[in-house]
Coordinates of C-alpha atoms in Angstrom, one line a residue:
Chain A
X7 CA -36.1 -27.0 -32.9
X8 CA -36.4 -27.6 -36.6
X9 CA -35.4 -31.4 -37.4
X10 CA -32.9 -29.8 -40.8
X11 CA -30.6 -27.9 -37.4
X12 CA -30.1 -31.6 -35.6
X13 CA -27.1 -33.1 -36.1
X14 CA -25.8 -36.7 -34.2
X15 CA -23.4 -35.4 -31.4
X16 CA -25.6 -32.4 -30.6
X17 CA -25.5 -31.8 -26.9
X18 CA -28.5 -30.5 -24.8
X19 CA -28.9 -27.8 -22.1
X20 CA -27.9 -29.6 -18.9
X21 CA -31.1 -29.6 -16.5
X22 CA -30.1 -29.5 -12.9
X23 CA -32.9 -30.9 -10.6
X24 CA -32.6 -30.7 -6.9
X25 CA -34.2 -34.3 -5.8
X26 CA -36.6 -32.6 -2.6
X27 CA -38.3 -35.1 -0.6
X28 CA -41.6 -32.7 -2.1
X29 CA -40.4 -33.1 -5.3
X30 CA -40.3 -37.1 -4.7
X31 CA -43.4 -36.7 -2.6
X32 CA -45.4 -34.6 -5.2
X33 CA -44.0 -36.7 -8.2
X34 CA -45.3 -39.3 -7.2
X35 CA -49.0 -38.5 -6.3
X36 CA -48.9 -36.9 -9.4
X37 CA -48.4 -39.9 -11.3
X38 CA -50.7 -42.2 -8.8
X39 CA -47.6 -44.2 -7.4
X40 CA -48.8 -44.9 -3.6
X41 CA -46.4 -46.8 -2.8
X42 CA -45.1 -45.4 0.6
X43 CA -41.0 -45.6 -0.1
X44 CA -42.2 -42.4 -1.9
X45 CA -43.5 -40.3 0.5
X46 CA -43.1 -42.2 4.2
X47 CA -39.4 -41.8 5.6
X48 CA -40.0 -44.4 8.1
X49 CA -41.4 -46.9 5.8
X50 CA -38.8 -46.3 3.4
X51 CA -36.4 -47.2 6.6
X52 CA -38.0 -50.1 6.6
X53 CA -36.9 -51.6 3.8
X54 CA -33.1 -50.8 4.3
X55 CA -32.7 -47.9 2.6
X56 CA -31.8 -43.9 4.2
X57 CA -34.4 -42.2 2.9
X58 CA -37.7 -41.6 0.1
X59 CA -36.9 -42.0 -3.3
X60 CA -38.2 -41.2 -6.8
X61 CA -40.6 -43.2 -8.4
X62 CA -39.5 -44.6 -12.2
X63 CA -42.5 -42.9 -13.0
X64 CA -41.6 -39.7 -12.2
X65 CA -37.9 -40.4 -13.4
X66 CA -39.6 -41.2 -16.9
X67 CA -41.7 -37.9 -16.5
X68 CA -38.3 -36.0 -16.4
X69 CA -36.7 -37.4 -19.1
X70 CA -39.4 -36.4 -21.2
X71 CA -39.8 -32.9 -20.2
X72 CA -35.5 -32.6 -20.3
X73 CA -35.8 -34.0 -23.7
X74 CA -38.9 -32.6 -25.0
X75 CA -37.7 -28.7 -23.4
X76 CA -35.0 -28.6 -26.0
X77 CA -37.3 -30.1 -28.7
X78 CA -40.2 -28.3 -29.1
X79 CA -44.1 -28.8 -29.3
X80 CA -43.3 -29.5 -33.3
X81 CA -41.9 -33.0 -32.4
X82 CA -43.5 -35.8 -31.2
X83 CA -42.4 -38.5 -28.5
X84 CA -42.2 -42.0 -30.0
X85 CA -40.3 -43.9 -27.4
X86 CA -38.8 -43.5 -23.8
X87 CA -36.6 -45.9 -23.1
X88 CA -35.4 -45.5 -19.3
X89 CA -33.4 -48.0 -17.2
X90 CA -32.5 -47.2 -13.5
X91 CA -29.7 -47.1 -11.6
X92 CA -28.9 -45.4 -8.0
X93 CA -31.6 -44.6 -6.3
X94 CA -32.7 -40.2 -6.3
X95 CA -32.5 -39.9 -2.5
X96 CA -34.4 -36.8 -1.0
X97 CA -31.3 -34.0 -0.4
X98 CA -29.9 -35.6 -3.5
X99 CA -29.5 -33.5 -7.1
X100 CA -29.7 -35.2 -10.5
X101 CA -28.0 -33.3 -13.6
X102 CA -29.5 -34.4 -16.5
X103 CA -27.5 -34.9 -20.2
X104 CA -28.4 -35.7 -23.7
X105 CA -26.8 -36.3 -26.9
X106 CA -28.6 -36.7 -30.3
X107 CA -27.5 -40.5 -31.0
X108 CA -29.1 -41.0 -34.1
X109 CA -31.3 -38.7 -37.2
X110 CA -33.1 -40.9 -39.7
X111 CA -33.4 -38.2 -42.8
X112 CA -35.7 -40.7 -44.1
X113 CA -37.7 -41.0 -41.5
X114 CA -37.8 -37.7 -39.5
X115 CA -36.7 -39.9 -36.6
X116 CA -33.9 -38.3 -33.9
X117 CA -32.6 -40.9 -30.9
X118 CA -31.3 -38.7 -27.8
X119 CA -29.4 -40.6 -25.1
X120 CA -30.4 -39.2 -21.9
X121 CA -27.9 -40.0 -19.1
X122 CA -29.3 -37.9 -14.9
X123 CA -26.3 -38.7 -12.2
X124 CA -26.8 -37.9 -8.6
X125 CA -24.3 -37.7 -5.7
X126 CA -24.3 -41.7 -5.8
X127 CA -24.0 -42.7 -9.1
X128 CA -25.7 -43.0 -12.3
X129 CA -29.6 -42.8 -11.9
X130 CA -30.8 -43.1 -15.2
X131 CA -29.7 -44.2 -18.9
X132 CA -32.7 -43.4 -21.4
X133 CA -33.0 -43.6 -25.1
X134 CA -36.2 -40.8 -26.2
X135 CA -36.9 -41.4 -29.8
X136 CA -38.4 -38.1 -31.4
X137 CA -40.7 -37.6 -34.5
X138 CA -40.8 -34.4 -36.4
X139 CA -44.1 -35.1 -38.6
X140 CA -43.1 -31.9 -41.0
X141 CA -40.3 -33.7 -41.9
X142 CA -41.6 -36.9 -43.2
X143 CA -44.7 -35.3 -44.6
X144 CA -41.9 -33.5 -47.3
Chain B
X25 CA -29.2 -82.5 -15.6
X26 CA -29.1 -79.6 -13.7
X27 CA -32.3 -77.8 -12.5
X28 CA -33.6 -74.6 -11.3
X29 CA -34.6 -74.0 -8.3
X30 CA -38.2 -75.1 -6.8
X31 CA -39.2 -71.2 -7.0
X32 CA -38.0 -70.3 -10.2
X33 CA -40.0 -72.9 -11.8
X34 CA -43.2 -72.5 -9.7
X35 CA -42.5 -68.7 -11.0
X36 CA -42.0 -69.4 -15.0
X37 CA -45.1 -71.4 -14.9
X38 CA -46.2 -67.5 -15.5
X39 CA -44.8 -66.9 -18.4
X40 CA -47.1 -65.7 -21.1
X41 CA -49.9 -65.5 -19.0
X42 CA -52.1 -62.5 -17.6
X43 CA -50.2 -60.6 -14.9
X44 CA -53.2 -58.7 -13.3
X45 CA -57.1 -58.6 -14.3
X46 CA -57.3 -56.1 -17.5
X47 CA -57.9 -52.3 -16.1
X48 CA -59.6 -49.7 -17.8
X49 CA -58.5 -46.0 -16.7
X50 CA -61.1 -44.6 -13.9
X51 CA -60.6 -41.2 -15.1
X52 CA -60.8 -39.9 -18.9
X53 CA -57.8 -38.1 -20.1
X54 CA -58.2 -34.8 -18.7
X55 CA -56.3 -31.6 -18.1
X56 CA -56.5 -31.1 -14.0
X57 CA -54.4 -34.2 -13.5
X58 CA -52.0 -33.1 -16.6
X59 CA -51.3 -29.7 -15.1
X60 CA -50.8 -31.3 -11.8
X61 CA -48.4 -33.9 -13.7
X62 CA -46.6 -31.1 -15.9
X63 CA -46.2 -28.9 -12.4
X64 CA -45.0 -32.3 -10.9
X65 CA -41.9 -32.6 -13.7
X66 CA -41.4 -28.7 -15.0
X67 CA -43.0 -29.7 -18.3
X68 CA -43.6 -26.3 -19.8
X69 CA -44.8 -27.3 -23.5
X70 CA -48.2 -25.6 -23.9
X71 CA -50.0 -28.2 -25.7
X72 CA -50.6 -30.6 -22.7
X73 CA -53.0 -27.9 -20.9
X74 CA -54.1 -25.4 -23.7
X75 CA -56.5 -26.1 -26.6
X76 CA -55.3 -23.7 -28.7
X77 CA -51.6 -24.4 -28.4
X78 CA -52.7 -28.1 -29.1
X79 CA -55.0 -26.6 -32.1
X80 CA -51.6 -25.6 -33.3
X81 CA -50.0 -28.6 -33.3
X82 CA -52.9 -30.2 -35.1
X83 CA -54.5 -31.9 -32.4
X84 CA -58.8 -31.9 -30.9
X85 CA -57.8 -30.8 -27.7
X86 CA -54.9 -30.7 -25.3
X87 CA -52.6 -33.8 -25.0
X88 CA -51.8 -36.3 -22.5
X89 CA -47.9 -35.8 -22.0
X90 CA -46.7 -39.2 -23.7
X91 CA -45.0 -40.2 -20.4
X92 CA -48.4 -40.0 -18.4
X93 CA -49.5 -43.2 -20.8
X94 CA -49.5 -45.8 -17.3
X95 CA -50.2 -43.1 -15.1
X96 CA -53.8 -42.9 -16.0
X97 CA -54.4 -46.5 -15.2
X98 CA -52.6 -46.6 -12.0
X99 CA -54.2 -48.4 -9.2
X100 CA -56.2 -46.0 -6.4
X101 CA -54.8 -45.3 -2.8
X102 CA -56.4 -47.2 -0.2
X103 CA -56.1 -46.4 3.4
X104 CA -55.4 -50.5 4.2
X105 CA -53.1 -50.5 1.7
X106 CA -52.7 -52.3 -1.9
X107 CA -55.8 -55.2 -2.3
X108 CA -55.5 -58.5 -3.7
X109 CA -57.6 -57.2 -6.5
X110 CA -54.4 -54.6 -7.3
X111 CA -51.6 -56.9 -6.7
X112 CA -49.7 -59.1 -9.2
X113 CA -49.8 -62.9 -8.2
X114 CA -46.3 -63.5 -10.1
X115 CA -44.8 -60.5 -7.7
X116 CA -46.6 -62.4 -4.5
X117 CA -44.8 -65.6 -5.2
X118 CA -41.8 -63.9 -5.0
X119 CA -43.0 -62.2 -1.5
X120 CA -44.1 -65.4 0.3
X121 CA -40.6 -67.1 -0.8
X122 CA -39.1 -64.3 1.0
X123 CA -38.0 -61.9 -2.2
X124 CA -40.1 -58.9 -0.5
X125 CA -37.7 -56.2 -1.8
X126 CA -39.4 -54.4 -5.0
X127 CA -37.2 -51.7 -6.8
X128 CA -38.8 -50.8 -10.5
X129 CA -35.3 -51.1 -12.8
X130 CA -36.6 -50.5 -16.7
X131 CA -39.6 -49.1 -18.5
X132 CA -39.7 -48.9 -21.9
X133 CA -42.7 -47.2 -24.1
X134 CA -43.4 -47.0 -27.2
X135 CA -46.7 -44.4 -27.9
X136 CA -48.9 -45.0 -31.3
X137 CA -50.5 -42.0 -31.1
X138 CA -51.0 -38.9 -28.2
X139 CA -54.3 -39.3 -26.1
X140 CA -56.4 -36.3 -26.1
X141 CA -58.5 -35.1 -23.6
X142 CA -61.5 -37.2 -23.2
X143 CA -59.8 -40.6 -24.1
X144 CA -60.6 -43.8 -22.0
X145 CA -57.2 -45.7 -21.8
X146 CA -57.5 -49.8 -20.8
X147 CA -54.3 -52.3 -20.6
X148 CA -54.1 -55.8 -20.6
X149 CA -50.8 -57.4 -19.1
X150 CA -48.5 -60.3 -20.0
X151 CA -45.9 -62.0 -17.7
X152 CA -43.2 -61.7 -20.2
X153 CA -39.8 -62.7 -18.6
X154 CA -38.4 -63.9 -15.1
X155 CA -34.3 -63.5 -14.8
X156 CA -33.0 -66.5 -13.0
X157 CA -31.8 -65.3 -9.6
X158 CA -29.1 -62.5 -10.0
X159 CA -26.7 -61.0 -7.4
X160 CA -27.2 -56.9 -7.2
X161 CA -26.7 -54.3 -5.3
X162 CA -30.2 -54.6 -3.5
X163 CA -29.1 -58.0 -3.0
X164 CA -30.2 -61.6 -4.8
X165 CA -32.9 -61.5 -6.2
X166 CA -35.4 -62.0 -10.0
X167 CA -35.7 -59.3 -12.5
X168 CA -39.7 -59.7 -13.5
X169 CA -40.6 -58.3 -17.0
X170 CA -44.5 -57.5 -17.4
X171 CA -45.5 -56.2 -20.8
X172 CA -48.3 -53.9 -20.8
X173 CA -50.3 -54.1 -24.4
X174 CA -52.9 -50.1 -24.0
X175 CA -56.2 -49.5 -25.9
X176 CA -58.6 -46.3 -25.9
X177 CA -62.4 -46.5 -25.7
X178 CA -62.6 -48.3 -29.3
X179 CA -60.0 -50.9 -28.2
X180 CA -57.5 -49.3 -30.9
X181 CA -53.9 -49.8 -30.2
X182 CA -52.2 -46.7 -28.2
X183 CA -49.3 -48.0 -26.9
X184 CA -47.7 -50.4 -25.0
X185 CA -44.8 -50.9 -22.8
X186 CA -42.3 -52.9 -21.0
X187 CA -42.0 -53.0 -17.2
X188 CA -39.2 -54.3 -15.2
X189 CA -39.2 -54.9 -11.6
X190 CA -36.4 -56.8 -9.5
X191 CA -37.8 -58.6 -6.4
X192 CA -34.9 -58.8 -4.0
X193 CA -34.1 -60.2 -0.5
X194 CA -33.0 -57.0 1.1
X195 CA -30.7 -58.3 3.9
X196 CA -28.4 -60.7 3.9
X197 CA -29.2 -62.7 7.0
X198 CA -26.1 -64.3 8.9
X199 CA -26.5 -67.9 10.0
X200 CA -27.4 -67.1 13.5
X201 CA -24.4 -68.1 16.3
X202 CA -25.4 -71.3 18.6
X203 CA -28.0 -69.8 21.5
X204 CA -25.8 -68.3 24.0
X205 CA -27.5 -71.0 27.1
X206 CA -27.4 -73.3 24.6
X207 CA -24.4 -76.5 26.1
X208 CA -22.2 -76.3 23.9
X209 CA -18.4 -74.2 25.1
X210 CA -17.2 -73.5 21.5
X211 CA -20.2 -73.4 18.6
X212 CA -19.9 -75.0 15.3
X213 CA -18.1 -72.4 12.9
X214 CA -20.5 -70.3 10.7
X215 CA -19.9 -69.1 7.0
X216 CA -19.3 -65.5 6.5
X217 CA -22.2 -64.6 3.7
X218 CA -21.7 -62.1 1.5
X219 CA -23.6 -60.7 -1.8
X220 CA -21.0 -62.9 -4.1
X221 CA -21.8 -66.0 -1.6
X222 CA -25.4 -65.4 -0.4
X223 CA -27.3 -67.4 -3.2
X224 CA -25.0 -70.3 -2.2
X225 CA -25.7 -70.4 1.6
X226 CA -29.4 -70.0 1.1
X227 CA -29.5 -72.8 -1.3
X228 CA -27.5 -74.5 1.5
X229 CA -30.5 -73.7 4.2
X230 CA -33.3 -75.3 1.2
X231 CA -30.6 -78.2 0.9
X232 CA -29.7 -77.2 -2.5
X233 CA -26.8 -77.3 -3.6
X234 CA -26.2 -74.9 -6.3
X235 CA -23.2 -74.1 -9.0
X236 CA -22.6 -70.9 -10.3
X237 CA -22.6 -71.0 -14.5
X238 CA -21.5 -68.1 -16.3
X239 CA -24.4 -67.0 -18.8
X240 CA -21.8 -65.9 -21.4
X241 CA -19.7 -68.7 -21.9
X242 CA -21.7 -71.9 -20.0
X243 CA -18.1 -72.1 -17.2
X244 CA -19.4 -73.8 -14.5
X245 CA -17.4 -72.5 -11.4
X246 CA -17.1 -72.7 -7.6
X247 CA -16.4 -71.5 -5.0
X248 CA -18.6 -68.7 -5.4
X249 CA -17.5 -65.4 -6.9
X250 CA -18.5 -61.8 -8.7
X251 CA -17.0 -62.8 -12.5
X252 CA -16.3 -65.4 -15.0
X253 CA -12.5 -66.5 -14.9
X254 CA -12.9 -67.7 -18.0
X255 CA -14.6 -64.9 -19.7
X256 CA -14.7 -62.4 -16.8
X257 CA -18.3 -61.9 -17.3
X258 CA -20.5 -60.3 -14.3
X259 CA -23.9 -62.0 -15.9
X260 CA -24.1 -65.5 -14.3
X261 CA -27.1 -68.3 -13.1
X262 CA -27.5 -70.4 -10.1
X263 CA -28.0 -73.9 -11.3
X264 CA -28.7 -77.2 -8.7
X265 CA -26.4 -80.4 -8.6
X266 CA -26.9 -83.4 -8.8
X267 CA -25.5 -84.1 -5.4
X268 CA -23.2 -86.9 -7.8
X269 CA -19.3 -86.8 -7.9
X270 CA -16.2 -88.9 -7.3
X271 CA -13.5 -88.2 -4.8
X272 CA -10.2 -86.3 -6.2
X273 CA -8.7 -86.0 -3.1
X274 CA -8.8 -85.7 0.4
X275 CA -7.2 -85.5 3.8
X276 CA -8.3 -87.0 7.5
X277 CA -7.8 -84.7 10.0
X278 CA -6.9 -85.6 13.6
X279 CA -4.9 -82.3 15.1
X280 CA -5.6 -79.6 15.8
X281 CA -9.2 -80.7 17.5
X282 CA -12.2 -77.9 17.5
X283 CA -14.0 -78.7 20.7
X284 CA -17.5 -78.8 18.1
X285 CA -16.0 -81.5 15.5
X286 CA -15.6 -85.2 15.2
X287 CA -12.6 -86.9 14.8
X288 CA -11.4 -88.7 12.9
X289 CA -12.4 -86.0 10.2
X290 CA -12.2 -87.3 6.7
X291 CA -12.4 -83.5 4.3
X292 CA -12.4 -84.6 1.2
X293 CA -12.4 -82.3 -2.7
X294 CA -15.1 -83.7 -4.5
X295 CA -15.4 -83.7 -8.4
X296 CA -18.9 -83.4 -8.9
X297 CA -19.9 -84.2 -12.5
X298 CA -21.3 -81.0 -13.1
X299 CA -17.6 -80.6 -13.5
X300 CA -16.8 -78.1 -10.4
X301 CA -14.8 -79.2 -6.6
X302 CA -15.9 -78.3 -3.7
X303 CA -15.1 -79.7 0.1
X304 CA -17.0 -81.2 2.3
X305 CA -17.0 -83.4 4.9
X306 CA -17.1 -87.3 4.7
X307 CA -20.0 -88.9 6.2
X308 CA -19.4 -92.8 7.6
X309 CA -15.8 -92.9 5.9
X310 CA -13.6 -94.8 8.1
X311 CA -10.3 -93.9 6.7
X312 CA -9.5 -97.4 5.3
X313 CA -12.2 -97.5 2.9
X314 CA -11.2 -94.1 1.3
X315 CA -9.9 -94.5 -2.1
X316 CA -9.2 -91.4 -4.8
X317 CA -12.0 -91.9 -7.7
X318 CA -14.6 -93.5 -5.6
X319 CA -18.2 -92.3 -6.6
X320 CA -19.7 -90.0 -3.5
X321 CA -23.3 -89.3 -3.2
X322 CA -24.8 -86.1 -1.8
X323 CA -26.3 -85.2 1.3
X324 CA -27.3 -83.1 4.4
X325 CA -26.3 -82.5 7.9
X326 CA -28.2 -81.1 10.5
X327 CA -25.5 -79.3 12.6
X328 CA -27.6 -77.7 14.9
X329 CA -31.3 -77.1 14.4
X330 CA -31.8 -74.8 11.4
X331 CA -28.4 -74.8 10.4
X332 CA -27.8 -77.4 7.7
X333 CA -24.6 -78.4 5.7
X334 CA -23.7 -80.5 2.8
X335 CA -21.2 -83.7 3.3
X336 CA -20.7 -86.7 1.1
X337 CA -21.2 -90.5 1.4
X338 CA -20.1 -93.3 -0.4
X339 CA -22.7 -93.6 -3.4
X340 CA -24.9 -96.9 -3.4
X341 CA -23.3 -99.5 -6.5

């Protein structure tokens, strides 16, 4: 993606993730989040809720490889910005949307809003701000 | 006039100080626990994992994904669970007061510069906010921000981020009914507590009395409820009386009798000068010395044991 094609409004691929208890599961361990309503059904029970869910961590993972998949290696992540909602249940799936919110010409800066629903609601609102260094360098 | 509750104050005595010893990373940046990371999300951009695609992009050597910036200072598994040494003493309070729901609601991260491989990352961490108690979906409960300031082996700047946890009260316990031996053939009623009512009742049980204010527009309001009718704002505070009013109305019940009362039953609407009504009961208000205006005073009755409800006396001249 060259930062001179972006225009605010653009629209990204749509990235359908099934929400596996082994993708919970291995998301988390692969961010060293222990807690157990990650990977324990019955401790997750325990607290009141169906079922494992994701970890914010691995929730912020995703947002930067949705974003980042349409970017390009060429541009560099400034800022994730992720607030959560309803809860990624194991059986669940999250679709995942962006629009470009924002290109700074004089900056080579690019905002994407990032919104992933699942079967219960709205999981995640982001804000990813991009750098594409070629830019700014001209 | 009015003040927080006992908790929330123990709690912002945190404010602005450390949230956890410092931590420094236990493992360099490397690429085995990137490619288990990128494998983890579907991250497919070569320059995490290969030197040469990172060469291409400028950088020493491959590139910790941005997102992986806490991940390489997480805390270690332990068999016996999280230690003391790992745990946040801020988040603790909130356990031992009975909060011991925890659902991670924001992060937000900025990133100076990408960590290549063989970077050391260390944070230091800063209570930096504590909501007053909010009604959610979870239940009630205190949003807890913690920011996060990270460093690399020459203690440059790398990053830093915001962290947001709610601790909640999961379940919203009914008062329980009267013990079914216990005497008594018809128990004293109970409230029905829901999530628009729960903060009330458990202020109730501490023998607080607290007032809903809207955080928008300052209303005070009560009974209990979801929005601001003066603003219809959802975002609201608990704050606690002063347990002073005057008397704006009232009635003295004497038919129909329930079995668990006492009659005569003055109910009285009290103005309390926070500037809300509520009812209550009268406590040692023989009807004749009831008069509309009179200054009432605050306090508690002991129903039945652990069950505890406000009532109003005449205030002391």
């Amino acid at each position: 993606m060259r930062f001179e094609d972006i225009a605010e409004g653009t629209e990204l691929p749509e990235l359908v993730f099934p929400v596996t208890a082994s993708a919970i599961a291995v998301g988390a361990i692969a961010t060293n989040d222990y807690e157990t309503v990650h990977h324990d059904k019955a401790a997750a029970e325990a607290t009141g809720v169906p079922n494992i869910f994701m970890n914010i961590l691995t929730t912020n993972g995703l947002v930067q490889r949705f974003v980042g998949a349409w970017a390009g290696p060429e541009a560099r992540v400034r800022k994730i910005r992720i607030k959560l909602g309803a809860p990624n249940f194991a059986g669940d799936t999250m679709r995942i949307n962006g629009t470009v919110s924002r290109v700074d010409p004089a900056t080579g800066e690019v905002d994407v809003a990032v919104f992933g629903r699942n079967g219960i609601g709205e999981h995640v609102g982001a804000t990813v701000t991009l750098h594409f260094p070629e830019r700014s360098a001209a | 006039m009015n003040e927080p509750s006992d908790l929330y104050t123990q709690a912002l005595a945190w404010l602005g100080k450390e949230a956890t010893r410092p931590v420094e990373a236990r493992d360099p940046v490397n690429v085995p626990m990137i490619r288990r990371w990128c494998e983890a999300m579907g991250e497919e951009n070569p320059i995490y994992v290969d030197a040469a695609a990172a060469a291409a992009q400028g950088f020493a050597g491959p590139v910790s994904p941005p997102a992986m910036l806490e991940v390489w200072t997480m805390a270690r598994f332990r068999h016996t669970g999280r230690s003391a040494e790992d745990s946040i003493p801020a988040l603790v309070l909130f356990d031992e007061a009975g909060y011991s729901g925890v659902v991670a609601t924001n992060i937000e991260q900025e990133y100076d510069r990408y960590l290549v491989e063989g970077d050391r990352v260390s944070y230091t961490a800063v209570i930096d906010e504590i909501s007053p108690e909010k009604r959610t979906g979870l239940g009630i409960g205190h949003f807890v921000t913690i920011r996060y300031e990270f460093t690399d082996q020459n203690g440059e700047p790398v990053g830093r981020m915001l962290f947001r946890v709610l601790k909640f009260k999961p379940n919203l316990a009914q008062p329980a009914a009267a013990a079914p031996e216990a005497p008594a053939e018809f128990s004293h009623p109970r409230p029905a507590v829901t999530h628009d009512n729960a903060h009330y009742w458990e202020g109730i049980a501490r023998r607080e009395l607290l007032i809903q204010q809207c955080s928008s527009c300052g209303h005070m309001r009560h009974p209990p409820g979801p929005g601001c009718p003066k603003c219809q704002s959802l975002e609201w505070r608990a704050v606690k009386a002063s347990g002073r009013g005057k008397l704006h109305s009232f009635v003295v019940v004497h038919q129909p009798r329930i079995p668990s009362l006492q009659y005569p039953l003055p109910v009285l609407l009290v103005e309390l000068e926070e500037g809300v009504r509520l009812i209550a009961n009268g406590l040692d208000l023989p009807e004749a010395d009831i008069t509309i205006g009179m200054p009432l005073q605050l306090d508690w009755v002991e129903i039945e044991p652990g069950y505890v409800l406000p009532a109003f006396r005449a205030a002391e001249v």
